[in-house]
PDB file of C-alpha atoms in Angstrom:
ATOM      1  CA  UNK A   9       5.841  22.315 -12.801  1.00 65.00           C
ATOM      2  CA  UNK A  10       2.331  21.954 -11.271  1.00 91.00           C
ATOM      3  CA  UNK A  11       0.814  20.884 -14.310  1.00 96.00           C
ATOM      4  CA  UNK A  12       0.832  18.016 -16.167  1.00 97.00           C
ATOM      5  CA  UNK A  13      -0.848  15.898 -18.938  1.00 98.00           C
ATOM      6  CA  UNK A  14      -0.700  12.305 -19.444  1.00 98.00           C
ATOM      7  CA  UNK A  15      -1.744  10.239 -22.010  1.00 98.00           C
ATOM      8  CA  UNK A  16      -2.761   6.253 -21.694  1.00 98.00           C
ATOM      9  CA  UNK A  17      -3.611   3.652 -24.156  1.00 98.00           C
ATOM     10  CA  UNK A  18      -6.138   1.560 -24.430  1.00 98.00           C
ATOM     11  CA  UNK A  19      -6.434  -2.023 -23.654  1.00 98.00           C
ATOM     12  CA  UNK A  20      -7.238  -5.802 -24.643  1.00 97.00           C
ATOM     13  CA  UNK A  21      -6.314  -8.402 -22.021  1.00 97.00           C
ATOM     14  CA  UNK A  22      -6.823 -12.154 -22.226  1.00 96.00           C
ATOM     15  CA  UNK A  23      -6.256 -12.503 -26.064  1.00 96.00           C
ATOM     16  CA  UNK A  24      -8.245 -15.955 -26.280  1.00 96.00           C
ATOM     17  CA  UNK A  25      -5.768 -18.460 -23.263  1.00 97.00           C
ATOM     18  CA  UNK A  26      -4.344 -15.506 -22.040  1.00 97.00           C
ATOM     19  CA  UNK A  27      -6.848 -15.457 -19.078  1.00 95.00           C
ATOM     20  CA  UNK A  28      -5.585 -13.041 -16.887  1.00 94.00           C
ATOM     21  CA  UNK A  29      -2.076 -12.858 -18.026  1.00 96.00           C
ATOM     22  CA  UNK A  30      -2.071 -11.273 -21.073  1.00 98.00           C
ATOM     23  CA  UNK A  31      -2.588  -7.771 -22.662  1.00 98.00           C
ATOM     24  CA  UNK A  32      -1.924  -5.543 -25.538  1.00 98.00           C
ATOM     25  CA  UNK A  33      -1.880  -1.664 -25.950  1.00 98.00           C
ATOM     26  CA  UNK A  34      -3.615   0.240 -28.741  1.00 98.00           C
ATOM     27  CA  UNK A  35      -3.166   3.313 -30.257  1.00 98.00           C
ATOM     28  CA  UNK A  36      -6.638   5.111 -28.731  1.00 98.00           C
ATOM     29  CA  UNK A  37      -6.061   7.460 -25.779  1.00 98.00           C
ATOM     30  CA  UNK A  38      -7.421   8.655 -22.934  1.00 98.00           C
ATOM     31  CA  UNK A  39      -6.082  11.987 -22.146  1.00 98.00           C
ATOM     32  CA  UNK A  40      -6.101  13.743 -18.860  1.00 98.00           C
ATOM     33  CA  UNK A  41      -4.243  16.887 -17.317  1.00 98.00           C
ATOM     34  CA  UNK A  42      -3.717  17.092 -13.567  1.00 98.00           C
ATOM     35  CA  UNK A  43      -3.142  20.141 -12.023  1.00 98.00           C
ATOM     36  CA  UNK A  44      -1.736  20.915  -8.136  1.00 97.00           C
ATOM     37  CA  UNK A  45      -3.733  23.321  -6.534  1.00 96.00           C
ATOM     38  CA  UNK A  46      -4.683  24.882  -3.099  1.00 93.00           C
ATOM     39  CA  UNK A  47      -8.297  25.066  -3.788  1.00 94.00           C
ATOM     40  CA  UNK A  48      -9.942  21.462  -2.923  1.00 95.00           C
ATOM     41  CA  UNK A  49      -9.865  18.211  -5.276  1.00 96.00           C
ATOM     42  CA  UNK A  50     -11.704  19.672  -8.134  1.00 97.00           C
ATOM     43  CA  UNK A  51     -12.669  17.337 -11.836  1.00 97.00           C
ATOM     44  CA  UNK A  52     -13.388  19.058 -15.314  1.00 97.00           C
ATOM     45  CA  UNK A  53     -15.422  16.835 -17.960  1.00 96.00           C
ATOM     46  CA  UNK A  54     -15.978  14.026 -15.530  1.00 95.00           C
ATOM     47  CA  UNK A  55     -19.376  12.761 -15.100  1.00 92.00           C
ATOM     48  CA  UNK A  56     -20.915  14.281 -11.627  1.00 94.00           C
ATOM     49  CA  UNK A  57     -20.855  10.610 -10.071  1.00 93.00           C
ATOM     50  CA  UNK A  58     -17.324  10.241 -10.485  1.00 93.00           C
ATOM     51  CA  UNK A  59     -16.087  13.592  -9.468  1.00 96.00           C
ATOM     52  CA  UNK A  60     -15.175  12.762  -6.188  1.00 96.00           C
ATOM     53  CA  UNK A  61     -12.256  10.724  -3.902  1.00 96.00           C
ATOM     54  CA  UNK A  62     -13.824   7.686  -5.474  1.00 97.00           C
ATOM     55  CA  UNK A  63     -12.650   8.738  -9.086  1.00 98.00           C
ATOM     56  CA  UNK A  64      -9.662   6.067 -10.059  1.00 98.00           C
ATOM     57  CA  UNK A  65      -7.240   8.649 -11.373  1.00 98.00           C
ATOM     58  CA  UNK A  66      -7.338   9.868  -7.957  1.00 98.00           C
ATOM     59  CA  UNK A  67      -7.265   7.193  -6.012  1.00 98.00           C
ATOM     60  CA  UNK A  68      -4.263   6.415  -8.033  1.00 98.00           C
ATOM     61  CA  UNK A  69      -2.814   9.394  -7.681  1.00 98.00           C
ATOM     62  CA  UNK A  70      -2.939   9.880  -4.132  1.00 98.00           C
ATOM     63  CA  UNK A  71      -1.821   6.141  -3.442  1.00 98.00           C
ATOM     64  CA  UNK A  72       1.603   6.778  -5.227  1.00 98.00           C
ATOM     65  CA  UNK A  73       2.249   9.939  -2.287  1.00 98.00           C
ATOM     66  CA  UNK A  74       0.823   7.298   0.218  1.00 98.00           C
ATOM     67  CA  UNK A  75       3.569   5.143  -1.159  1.00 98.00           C
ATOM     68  CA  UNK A  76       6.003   7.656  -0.781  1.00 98.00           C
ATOM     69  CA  UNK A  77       5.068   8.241   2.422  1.00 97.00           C
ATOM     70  CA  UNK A  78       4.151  11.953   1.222  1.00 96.00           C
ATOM     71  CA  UNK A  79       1.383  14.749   1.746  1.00 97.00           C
ATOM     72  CA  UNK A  80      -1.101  14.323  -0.659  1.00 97.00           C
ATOM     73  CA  UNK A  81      -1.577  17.575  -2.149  1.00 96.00           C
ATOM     74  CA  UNK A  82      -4.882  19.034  -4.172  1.00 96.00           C
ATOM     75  CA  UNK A  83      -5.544  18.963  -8.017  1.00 97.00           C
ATOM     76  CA  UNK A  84      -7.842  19.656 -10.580  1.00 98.00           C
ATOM     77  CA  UNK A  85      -7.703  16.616 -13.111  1.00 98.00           C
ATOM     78  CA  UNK A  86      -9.423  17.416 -16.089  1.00 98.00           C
ATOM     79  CA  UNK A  87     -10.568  14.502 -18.383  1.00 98.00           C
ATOM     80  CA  UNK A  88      -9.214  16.284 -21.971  1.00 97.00           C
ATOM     81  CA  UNK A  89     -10.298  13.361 -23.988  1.00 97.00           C
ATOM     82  CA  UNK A  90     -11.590  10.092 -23.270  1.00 96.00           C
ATOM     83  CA  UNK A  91     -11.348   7.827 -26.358  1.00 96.00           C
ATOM     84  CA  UNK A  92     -11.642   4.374 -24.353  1.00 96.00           C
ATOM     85  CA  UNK A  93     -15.376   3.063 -24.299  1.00 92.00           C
ATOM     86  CA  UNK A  94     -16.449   2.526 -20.743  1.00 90.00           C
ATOM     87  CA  UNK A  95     -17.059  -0.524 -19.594  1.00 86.00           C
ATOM     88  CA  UNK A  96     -16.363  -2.507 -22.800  1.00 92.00           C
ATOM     89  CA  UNK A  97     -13.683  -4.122 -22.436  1.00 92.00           C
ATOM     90  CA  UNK A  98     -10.682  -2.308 -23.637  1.00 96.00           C
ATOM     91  CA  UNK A  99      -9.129  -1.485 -20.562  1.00 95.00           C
ATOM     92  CA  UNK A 100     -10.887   2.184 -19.397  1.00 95.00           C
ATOM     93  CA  UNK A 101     -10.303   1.596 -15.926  1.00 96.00           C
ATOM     94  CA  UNK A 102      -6.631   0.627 -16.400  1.00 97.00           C
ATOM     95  CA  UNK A 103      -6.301   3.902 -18.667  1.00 98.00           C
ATOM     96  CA  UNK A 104      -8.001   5.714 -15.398  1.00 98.00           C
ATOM     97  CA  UNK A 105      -5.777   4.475 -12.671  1.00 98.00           C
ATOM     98  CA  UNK A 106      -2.364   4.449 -14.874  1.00 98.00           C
ATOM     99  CA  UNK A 107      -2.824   7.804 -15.251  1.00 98.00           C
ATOM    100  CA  UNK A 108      -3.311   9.247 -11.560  1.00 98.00           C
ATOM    101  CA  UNK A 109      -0.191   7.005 -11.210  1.00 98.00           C
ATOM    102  CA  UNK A 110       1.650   8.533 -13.839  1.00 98.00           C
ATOM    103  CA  UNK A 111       1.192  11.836 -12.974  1.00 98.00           C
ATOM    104  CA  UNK A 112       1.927  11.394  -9.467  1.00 98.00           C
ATOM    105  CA  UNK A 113       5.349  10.159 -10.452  1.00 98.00           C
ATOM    106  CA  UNK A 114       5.596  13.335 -12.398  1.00 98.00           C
ATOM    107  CA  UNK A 115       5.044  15.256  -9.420  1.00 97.00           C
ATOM    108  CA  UNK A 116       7.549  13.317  -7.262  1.00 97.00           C
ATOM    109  CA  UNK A 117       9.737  13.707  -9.413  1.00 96.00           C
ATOM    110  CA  UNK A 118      10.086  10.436 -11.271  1.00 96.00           C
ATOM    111  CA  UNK A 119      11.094   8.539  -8.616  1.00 96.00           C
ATOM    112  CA  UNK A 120       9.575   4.822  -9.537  1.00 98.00           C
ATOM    113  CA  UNK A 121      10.219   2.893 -12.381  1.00 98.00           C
ATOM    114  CA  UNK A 122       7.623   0.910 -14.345  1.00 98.00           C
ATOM    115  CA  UNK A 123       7.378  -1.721 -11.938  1.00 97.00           C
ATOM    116  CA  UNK A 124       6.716   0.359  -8.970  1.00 98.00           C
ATOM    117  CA  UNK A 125       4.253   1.815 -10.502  1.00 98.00           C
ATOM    118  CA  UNK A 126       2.627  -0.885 -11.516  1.00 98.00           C
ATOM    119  CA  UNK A 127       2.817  -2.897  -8.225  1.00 98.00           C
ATOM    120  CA  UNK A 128       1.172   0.561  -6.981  1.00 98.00           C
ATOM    121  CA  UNK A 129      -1.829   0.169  -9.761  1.00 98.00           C
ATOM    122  CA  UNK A 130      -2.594  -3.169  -9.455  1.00 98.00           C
ATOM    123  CA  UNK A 131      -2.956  -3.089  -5.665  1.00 97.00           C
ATOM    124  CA  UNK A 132      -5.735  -1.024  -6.460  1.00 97.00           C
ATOM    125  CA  UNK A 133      -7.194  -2.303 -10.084  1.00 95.00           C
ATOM    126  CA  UNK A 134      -6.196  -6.097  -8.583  1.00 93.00           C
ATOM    127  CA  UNK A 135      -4.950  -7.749 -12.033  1.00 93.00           C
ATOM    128  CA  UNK A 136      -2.348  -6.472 -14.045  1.00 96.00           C
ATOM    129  CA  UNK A 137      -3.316  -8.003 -17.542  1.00 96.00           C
ATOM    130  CA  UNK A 138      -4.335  -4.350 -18.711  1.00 97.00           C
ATOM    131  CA  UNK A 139      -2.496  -2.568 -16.478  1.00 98.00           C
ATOM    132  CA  UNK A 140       0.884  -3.620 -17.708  1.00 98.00           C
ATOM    133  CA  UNK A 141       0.238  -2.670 -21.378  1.00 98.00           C
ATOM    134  CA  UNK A 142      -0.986   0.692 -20.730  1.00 98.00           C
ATOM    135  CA  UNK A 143       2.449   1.394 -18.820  1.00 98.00           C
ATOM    136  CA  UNK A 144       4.840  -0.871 -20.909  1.00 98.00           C
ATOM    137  CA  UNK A 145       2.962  -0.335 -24.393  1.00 98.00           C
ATOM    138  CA  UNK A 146       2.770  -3.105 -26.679  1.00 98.00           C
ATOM    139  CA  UNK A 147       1.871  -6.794 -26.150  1.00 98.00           C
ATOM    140  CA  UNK A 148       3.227  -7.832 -22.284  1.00 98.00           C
ATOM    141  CA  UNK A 149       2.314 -10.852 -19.781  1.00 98.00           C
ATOM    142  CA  UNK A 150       2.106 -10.518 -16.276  1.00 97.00           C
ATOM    143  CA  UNK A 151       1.408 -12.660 -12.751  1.00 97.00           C
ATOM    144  CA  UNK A 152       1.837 -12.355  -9.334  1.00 96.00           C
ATOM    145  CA  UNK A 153       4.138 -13.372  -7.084  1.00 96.00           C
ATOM    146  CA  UNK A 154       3.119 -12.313  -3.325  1.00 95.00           C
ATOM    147  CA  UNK A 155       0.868  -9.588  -3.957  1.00 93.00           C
ATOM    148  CA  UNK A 156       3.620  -8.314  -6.098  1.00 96.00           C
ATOM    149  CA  UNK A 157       2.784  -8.361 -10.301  1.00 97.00           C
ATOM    150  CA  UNK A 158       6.078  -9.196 -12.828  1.00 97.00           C
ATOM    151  CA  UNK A 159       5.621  -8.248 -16.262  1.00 98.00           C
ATOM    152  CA  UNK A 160       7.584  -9.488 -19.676  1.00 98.00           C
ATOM    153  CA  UNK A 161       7.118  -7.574 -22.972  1.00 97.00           C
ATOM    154  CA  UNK A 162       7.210  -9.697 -26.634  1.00 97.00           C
ATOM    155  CA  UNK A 163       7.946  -8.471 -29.829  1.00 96.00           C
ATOM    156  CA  UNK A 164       4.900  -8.511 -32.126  1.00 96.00           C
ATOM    157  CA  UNK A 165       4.768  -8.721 -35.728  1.00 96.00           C
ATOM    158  CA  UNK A 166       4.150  -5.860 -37.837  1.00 95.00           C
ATOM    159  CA  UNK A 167       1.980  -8.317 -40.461  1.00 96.00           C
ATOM    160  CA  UNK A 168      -0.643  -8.535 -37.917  1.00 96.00           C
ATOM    161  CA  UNK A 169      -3.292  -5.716 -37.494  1.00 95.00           C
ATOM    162  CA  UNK A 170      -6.314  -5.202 -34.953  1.00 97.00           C
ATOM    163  CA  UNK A 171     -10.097  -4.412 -35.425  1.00 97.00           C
ATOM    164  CA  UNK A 172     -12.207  -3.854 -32.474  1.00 97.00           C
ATOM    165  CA  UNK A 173     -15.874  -3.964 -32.749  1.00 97.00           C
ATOM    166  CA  UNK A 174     -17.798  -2.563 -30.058  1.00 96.00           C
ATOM    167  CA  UNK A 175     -21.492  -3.105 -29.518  1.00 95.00           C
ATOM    168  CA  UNK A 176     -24.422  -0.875 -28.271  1.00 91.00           C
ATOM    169  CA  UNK A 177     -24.068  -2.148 -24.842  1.00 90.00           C
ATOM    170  CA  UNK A 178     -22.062  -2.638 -21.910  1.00 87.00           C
ATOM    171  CA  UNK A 179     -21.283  -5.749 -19.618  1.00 86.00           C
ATOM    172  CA  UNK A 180     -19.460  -4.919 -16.594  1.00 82.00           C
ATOM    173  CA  UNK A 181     -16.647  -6.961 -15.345  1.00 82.00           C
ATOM    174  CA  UNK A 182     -18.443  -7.827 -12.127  1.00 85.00           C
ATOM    175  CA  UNK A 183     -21.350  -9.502 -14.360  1.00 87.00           C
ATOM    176  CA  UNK A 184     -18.578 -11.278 -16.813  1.00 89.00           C
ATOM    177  CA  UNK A 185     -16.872 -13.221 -13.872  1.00 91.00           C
ATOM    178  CA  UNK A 186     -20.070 -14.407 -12.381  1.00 93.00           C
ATOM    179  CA  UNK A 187     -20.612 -16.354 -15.530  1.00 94.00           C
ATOM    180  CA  UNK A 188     -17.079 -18.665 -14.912  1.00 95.00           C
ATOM    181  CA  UNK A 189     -16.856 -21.615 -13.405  1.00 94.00           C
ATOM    182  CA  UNK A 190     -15.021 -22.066  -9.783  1.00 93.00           C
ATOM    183  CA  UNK A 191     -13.156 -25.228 -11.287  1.00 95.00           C
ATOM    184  CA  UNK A 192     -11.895 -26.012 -14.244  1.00 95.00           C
ATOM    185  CA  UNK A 193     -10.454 -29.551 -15.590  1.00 97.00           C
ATOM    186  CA  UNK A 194      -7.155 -30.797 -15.912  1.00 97.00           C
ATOM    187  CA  UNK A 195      -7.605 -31.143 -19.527  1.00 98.00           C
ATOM    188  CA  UNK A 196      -9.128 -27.551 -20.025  1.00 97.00           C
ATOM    189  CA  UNK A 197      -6.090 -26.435 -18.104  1.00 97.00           C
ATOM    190  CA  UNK A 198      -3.525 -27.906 -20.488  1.00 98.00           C
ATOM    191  CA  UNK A 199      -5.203 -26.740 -23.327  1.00 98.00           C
ATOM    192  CA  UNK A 200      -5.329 -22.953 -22.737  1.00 97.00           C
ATOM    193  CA  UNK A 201      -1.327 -23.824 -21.387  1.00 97.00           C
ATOM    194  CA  UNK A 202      -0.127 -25.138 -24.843  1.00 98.00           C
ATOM    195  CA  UNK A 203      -1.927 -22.517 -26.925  1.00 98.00           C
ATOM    196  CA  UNK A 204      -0.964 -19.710 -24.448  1.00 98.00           C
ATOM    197  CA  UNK A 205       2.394 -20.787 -25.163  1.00 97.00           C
ATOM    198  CA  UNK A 206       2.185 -21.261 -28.544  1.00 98.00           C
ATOM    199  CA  UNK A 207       0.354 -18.133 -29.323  1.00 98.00           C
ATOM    200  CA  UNK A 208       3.105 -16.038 -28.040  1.00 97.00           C
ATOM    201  CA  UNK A 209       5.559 -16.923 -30.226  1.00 97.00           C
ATOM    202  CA  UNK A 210       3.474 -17.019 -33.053  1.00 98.00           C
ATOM    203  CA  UNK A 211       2.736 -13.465 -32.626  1.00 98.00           C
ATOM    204  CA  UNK A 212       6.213 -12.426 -32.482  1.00 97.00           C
ATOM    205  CA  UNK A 213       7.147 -14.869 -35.523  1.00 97.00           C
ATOM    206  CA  UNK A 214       3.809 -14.072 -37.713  1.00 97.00           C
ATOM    207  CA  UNK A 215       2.781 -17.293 -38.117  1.00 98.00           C
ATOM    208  CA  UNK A 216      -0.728 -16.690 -39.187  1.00 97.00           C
ATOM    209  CA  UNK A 217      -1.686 -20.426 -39.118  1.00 97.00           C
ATOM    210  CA  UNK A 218      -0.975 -20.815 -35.027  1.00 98.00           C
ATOM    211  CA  UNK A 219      -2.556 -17.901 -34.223  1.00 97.00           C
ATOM    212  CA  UNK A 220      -5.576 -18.809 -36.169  1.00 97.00           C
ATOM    213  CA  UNK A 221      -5.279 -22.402 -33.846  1.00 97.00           C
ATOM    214  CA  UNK A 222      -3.516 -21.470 -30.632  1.00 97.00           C
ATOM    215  CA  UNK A 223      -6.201 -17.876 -29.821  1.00 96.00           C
ATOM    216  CA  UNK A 224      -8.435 -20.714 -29.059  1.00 96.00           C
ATOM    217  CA  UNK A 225     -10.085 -20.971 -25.202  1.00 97.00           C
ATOM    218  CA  UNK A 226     -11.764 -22.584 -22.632  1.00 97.00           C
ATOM    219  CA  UNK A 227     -11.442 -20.758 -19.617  1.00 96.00           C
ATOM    220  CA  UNK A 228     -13.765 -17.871 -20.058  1.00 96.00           C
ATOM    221  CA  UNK A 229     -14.752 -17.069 -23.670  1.00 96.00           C
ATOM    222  CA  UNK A 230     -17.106 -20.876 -24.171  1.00 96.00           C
ATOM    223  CA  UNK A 231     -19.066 -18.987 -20.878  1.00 96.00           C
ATOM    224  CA  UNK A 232     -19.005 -15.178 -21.390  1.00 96.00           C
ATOM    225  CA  UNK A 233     -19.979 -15.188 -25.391  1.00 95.00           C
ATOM    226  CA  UNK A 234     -23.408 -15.706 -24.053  1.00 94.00           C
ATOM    227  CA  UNK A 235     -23.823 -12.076 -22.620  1.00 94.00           C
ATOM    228  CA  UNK A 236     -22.804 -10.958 -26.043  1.00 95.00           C
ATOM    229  CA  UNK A 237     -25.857 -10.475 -28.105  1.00 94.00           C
ATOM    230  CA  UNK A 238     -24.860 -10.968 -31.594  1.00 94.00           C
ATOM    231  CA  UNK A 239     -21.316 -12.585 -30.757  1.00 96.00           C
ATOM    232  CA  UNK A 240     -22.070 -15.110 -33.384  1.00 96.00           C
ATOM    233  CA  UNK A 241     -23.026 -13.609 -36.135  1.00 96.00           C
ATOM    234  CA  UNK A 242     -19.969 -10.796 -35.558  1.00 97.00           C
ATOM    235  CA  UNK A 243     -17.765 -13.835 -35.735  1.00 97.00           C
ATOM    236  CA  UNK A 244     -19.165 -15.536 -38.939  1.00 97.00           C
ATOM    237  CA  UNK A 245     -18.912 -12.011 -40.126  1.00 97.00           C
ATOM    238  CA  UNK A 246     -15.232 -11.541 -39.491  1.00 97.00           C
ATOM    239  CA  UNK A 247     -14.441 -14.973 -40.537  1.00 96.00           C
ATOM    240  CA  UNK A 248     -15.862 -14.816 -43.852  1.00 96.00           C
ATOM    241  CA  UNK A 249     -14.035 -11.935 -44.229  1.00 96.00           C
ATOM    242  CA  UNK A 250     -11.021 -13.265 -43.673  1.00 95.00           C
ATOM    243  CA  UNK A 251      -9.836 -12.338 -40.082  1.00 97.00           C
ATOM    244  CA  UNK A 252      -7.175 -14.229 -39.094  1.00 97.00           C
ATOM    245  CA  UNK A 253      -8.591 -15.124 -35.359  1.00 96.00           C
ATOM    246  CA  UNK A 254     -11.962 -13.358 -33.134  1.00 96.00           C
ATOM    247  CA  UNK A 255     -12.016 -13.367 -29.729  1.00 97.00           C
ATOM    248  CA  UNK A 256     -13.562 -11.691 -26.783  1.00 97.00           C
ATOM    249  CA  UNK A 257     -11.539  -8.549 -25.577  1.00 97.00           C
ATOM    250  CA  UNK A 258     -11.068  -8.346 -21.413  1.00 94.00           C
ATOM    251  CA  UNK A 259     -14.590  -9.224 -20.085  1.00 92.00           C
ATOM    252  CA  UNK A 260     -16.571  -8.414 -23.186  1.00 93.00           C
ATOM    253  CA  UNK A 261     -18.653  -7.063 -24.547  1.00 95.00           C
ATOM    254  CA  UNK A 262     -16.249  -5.604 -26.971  1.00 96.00           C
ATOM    255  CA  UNK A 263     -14.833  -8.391 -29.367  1.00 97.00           C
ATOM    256  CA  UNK A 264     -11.275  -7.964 -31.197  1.00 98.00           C
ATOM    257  CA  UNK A 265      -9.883  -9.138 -34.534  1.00 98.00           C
ATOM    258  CA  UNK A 266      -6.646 -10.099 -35.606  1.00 98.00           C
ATOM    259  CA  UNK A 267      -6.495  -9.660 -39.451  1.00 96.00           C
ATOM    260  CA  UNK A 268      -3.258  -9.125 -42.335  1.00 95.00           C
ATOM    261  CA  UNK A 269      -5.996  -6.659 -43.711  1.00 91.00           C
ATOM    262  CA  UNK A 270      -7.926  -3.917 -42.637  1.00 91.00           C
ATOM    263  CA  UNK A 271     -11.611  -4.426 -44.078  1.00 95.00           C
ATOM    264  CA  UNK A 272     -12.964  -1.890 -41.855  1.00 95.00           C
ATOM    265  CA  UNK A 273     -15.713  -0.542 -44.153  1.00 95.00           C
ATOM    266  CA  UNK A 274     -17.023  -3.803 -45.475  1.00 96.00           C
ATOM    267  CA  UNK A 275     -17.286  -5.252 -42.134  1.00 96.00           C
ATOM    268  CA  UNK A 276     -19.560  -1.620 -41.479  1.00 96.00           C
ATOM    269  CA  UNK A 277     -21.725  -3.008 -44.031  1.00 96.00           C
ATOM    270  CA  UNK A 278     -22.280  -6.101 -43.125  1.00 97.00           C
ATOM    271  CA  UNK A 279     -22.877  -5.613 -39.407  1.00 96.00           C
ATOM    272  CA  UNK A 280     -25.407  -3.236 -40.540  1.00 95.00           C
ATOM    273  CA  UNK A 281     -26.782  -5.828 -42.908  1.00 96.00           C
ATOM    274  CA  UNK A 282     -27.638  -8.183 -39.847  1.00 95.00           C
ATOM    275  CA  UNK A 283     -28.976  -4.911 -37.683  1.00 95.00           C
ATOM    276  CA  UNK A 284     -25.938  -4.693 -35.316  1.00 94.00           C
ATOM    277  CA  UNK A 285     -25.004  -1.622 -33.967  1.00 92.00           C
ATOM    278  CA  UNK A 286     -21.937  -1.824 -33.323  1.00 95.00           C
ATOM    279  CA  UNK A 287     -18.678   0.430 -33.568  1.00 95.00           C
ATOM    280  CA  UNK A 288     -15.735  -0.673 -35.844  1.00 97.00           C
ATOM    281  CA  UNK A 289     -12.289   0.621 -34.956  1.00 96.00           C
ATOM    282  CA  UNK A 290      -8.953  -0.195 -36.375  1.00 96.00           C
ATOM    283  CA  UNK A 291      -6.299  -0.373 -33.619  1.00 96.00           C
ATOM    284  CA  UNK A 292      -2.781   0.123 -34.527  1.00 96.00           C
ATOM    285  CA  UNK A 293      -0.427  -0.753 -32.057  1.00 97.00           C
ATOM    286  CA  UNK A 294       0.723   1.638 -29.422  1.00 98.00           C
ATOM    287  CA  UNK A 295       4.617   0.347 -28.453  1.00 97.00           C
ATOM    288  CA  UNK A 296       5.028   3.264 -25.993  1.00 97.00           C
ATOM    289  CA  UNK A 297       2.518   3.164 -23.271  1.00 98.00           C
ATOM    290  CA  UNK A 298       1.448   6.087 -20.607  1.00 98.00           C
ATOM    291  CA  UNK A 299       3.314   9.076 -21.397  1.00 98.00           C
ATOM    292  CA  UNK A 300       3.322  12.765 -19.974  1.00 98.00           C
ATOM    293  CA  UNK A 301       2.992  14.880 -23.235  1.00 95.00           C
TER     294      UNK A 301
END
């Protein structure tokens, strides 16, 4: 075969004390088809900027031959659809780089498992909170252990249901981590510990209470809500109508609920109410990660 198309979810990382560490895949796809060729690297529906060596699906593609200690050879990688909002938050990057990687495998013949290709992704992305959830699918935590990332998946209640809401604007990841602190305290620390730990199992167990309590933070989201215009009155909004827990998805600007209901079209209303522009998208689940379709 010398052509094939992947398809990669998108992504939330963080999930309130997650910082970092934690990530879940939804059910909205970027789709791209790579194609081997011996005409030079070549792009179709890419932006002009990107359609170059510097594009992540290629850089991702050609670092799985580098780690294969194999000839990199040409494509064409055509972007078929791209459903994941740039720079918002939900993991487009991650969807990007997993799916040079993918594809590369494809190539090779499937020669590396998940966690190969993973280690090979987040050498380049640097974090594998969204990384690992657009490979593995579902809700996963990850670290790293000498430059090499280790990923768990957990089992995550069906009763629980996702909303993003995605603003008018963009705030890239660069600009979010300027906004943390270089220390935190010992007591911070402990806190986003226990309800990292707690919030886990709650998810899998769908204990709405604890998640309500344990999505809490106060490692990133007390300092990067401020870059949010509007990320109050979104979360009164969502509140009031009864979402479960709101927090900041990745580095923002994006902002995810976790809800028993979907209430989709009233929340439309009332963000237009308060003169928010901003996108409302119901996120089912995806359980199965990348996949060449």
């Amino acid at each position: 075969m010398v052509k094939c198309t992947v398809k990669v979810p998108a992504t939330t990382a963080n999930l309130g004390p997650g910082f970092d560490s934690v990530g879940c895949a939804f059910a909205l796809y970027n789709t791209l088809t790579f194609e081997l060729t011996k005409e030079p690297l070549s792009f179709v529906g890419c932006a002009t900027e990107y359609a170059n060596e510097d594009n992540l699906a290629f850089i991702a593609f050609k670092a799985v031959y580098t780690y294969l200690k194999t000839d990199v050879p040409s494509c064409r990688i055509s972007f078929d659809e791209i459903k994941v909002p740039v720079s918002r938050g939900l993991g487009s990057s991650a969807a990007l780089i997993v799916a040079g990687a993918v594809a590369a495998n494809f190539f090779t013949g499937n020669t590396l498992d998940k966690g190969e290709i993973l280690k090979i992704c987040n050498d380049i992305e640097g974090h594998p909170d969204n990384l690992s959830p657009a490979i593995y699918g579902g809700l996963t935590a990850s670290f790293e252990a000498d430059g090499v990332p280790y990923s768990v998946s957990y089992n995550l209640n069906s009763r629980f249901s996702f909303i993003a809401l995605v603003p008018d604007f963009h705030i890239l990841t660069k600009e979010a981590r300027q906004v943390l602190p270089a220390n935190i305290s010992l007591k911070d620390a402990v806190f986003n510990t226990s309800h990292l730990a707690v919030l886990l199992k709650a998810l899998e167990d769908g204990n709405v209470k604890l998640v309500s309590l344990a999505l809490a933070d106060k490692f990133h989201q007390p300092y990067r809500k401020a870059l949010i215009n509007g990320y109050e009155t979104v979360k009164k909004i969502a509140i009031d109508l009864g979402a479960i827990s709101f927090c900041i998805s990745g580095s923002g600007p994006t902002c995810l609920i976790i809800t028993e209901k979907d209430f989709s079209s009233k929340l439309k209303e009332k963000l237009q109410e308060a003169g928010l522009n901003w996108q409302v998208i119901p996120l089912p689940v995806d359980f199965d990660g990348a996949t060449v379709i």
